[in-house]
Steps between C-alpha positions, in 0.01 A plus 500: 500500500367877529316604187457839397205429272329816245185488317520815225080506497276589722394281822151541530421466081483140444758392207708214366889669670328559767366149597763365368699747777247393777556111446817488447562699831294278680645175375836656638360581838368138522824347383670687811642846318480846597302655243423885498303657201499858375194601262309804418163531658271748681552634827176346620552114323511235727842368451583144617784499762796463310395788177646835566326784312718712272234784489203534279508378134401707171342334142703525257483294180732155418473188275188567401342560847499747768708434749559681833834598644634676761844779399624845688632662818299269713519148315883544477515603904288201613698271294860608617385512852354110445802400373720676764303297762396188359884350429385288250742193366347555169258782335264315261345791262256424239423709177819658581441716132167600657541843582352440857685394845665221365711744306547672775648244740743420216627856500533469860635152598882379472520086521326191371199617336269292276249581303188359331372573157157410429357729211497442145435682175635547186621845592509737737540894453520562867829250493597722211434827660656438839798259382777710583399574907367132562847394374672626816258305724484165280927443457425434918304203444687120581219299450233490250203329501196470158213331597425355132675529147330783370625681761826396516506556114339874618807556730775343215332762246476776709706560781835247410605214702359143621281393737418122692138410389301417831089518433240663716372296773138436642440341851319208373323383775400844552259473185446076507169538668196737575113508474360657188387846565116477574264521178758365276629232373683258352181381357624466136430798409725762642779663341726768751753766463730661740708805415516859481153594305570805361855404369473407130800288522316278721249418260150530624355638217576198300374306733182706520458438083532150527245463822245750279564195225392230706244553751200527272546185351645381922180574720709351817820748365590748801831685507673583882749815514743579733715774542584845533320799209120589441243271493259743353743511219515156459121387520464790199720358273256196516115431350267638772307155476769313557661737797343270797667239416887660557603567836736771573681458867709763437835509727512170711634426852799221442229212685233584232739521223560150584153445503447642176739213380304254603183692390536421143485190218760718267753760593547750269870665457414692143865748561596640179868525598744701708500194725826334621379220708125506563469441888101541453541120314746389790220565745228357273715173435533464908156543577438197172323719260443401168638825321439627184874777415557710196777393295799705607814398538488492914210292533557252267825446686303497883264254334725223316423578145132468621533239657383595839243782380383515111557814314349711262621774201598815654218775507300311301129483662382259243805223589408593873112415466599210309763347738301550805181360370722170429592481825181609673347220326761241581519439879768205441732746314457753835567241740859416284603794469418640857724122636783674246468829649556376873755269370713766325463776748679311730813648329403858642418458810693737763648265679743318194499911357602660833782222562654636128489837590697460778737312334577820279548703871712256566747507203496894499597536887756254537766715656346802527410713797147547417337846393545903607325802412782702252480809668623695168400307162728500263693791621218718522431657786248413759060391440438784352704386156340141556137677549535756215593240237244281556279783463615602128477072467159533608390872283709371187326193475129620579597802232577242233242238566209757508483645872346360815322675760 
């Protein structure tokens, strides 16, 4: 089957869609299909073979995060031209609300046409703001897709309509095993995080309260950071005598993030919410972490009601300090819970996910000729319409939500 595949964020910024884009695409390829991505990213990213760039992307704020998208003249060009040449059997969009290249592709394409929600929140003013364009482009879609409840419940709430609940997927072998990044651990003493450090939602601070609680009274204590933001920032928001004793890797290649797994006695997902699925536990669960997940609603689902990772009150630094300390002191209770983890992420792995998704391809282009480029959307005439819109998508929403560069 020929996949027309599109990523709304940016390539080359590491980010939950966009793995989630990346694996998927590959388990595809290896499965035999024809698999051709579209994403925003810089003229000068390297680009695996199959990623077509939709032009450069631009910040502008979402679901609590920044995220970067690519709208205009030349976004809306590149992705009529890819459509016109790929002859795709099926266009697979996701974030098709996302006021990026997804939307786009919508606007442009006529056939089978599935789409992927993975966001969730209680609310959304950009939805609100930009309702009445995006409805043109979602009444296309055949096939939807939610990768957990919450956002399922997210697209039922917001936008109207149904969707077949297929998770996230992780290449589990990819993460089973890897030698511990040199100088650390485990050693019993070594809690980790992964995640964006400078978004709040991610939780790093809290994490940062609860390590300040224990190391004084935990000599052994160190704490191992990964991931994209300002370590100077981070090491400040911590006691300068306890500062050697965190290490801050800042953004990881995808070997030493795998490394980093295997690096540490506890991982550390302390998320205060916004999160639909939690792919950073998926990973952690392959490579047989114990992990130690905030209380919201999508990890408490990835990890059995705590069954393969314990969990601790939401935000809450004291409940953190307290849980990990129980676990850092009870090697038994690590070793259970990281056989539970590899047991139940078993259920995500790409190549039982991959197999569902194309089930959903299958049911939506059953006698259909596959997909074209519409060379006039709607009745309007021409890219220009199709580039213009998007543009007062893209203005309206930064206008309401407090500007972007």
């Amino acid at each position: 089957m020929r996949v027309g595949m599109v990523c709304p964020y940016s390539w080359d910024v590491p980010g939950g869609v966009m793995a989630h884009v990346r694996d998927l695409s590959e388990a595809l390829i290896e499965d035999g299909h024809q698999v051709s991505v579209m994403a925003p990213a810089a003229e000068d990213a390297h680009l695996p073979y199959y990623v077509t760039s939709a032009g450069r992307a631009v910040p502008v704020p979402y679901n609590g995060s920044v995220a970067r998208l690519a709208f205009g003249f030349l976004s809306a060009g590149r992705v009529r031209r890819w459509l016109a040449e790929g002859r795709f059997d099926v266009l697979h969009v996701h974030e098709p609300s996302v006021p990026s290249v997804g939307l786009l592709a919508c606007w442009a394409a006529e056939g089978p046409i599935v789409a992927t929600f993975h966001a969730s929140f209680p609310r959304s003013r950009a939805l609100s703001v930009s309702a009445p364009v995006l409805q043109t482009a979602l009444e296309k879609i055949t096939g939807r897709i939610a990768v957990s409840d919450a956002a399922r419940k997210t697209l039922v709430e917001h936008i109207g309509g149904d969707a077949v609940l297929i998770p996230n997927g992780v290449t589990v072998g990819r993460y089973a095993e890897a030698e511990p990044l040199e100088g650390w651990g485990p050693d019993g003493g070594v809690i980790g995080f992964l995640g964006r450090m400078d978004e709040p939602r991610k939780g790093l601070p809290v994490l940062l309260d609860a390590f300040t609680r224990l190391a004084p009274e935990r000599p052994g204590l160190r704490l191992l950071v990964a991931g994209p933001g300002d370590a100077g920032e981070v090491l400040g928001k911590v006691p300068a005598a306890l500062r050697d004793r965190v290490g801050v890797l800042g953004m990881v290649s995808e070997e030493d993030k795998v490394r980093a797994y295997h690096s540490v006695d506890v991982f550390c997902a302390p998320n205060t919410g916004g999160e639909s699925f939690g792919i950073v536990l998926a990973e952690a669960m392959a490579a047989g972490a114990a992990i130690l997940a905030s209380d919201i609603p999508a990890f408490r689902k990835v990890l059995g009601d705590g069954a393969a990772g314990a969990l601790f009150t939401t935000g809450d630094p004291a409940s953190l300090a307290e849980a990990a300390a129980a676990l850092l002191d009870d090697p038994a209770r690590r070793a259970g819970l990281s056989e539970q983890a590899r047991q139940a992420v078993r259920a995500y792995d790409w190549s039982t996910v991959a197999r569902d998704v194309v089930r959903v391809y299958e049911t939506v282009t059953e006698g259909t000729t596959g997909v074209v480029a519409d060379e006039a959307p709607r009745g309007r005439e021409g890219s220009g319409w199709l580039a213009g819109t998007g543009a007062r998508v893209r203005d309206t929403v930064r206008s309401r939500l407090g500007g972007a560069p």
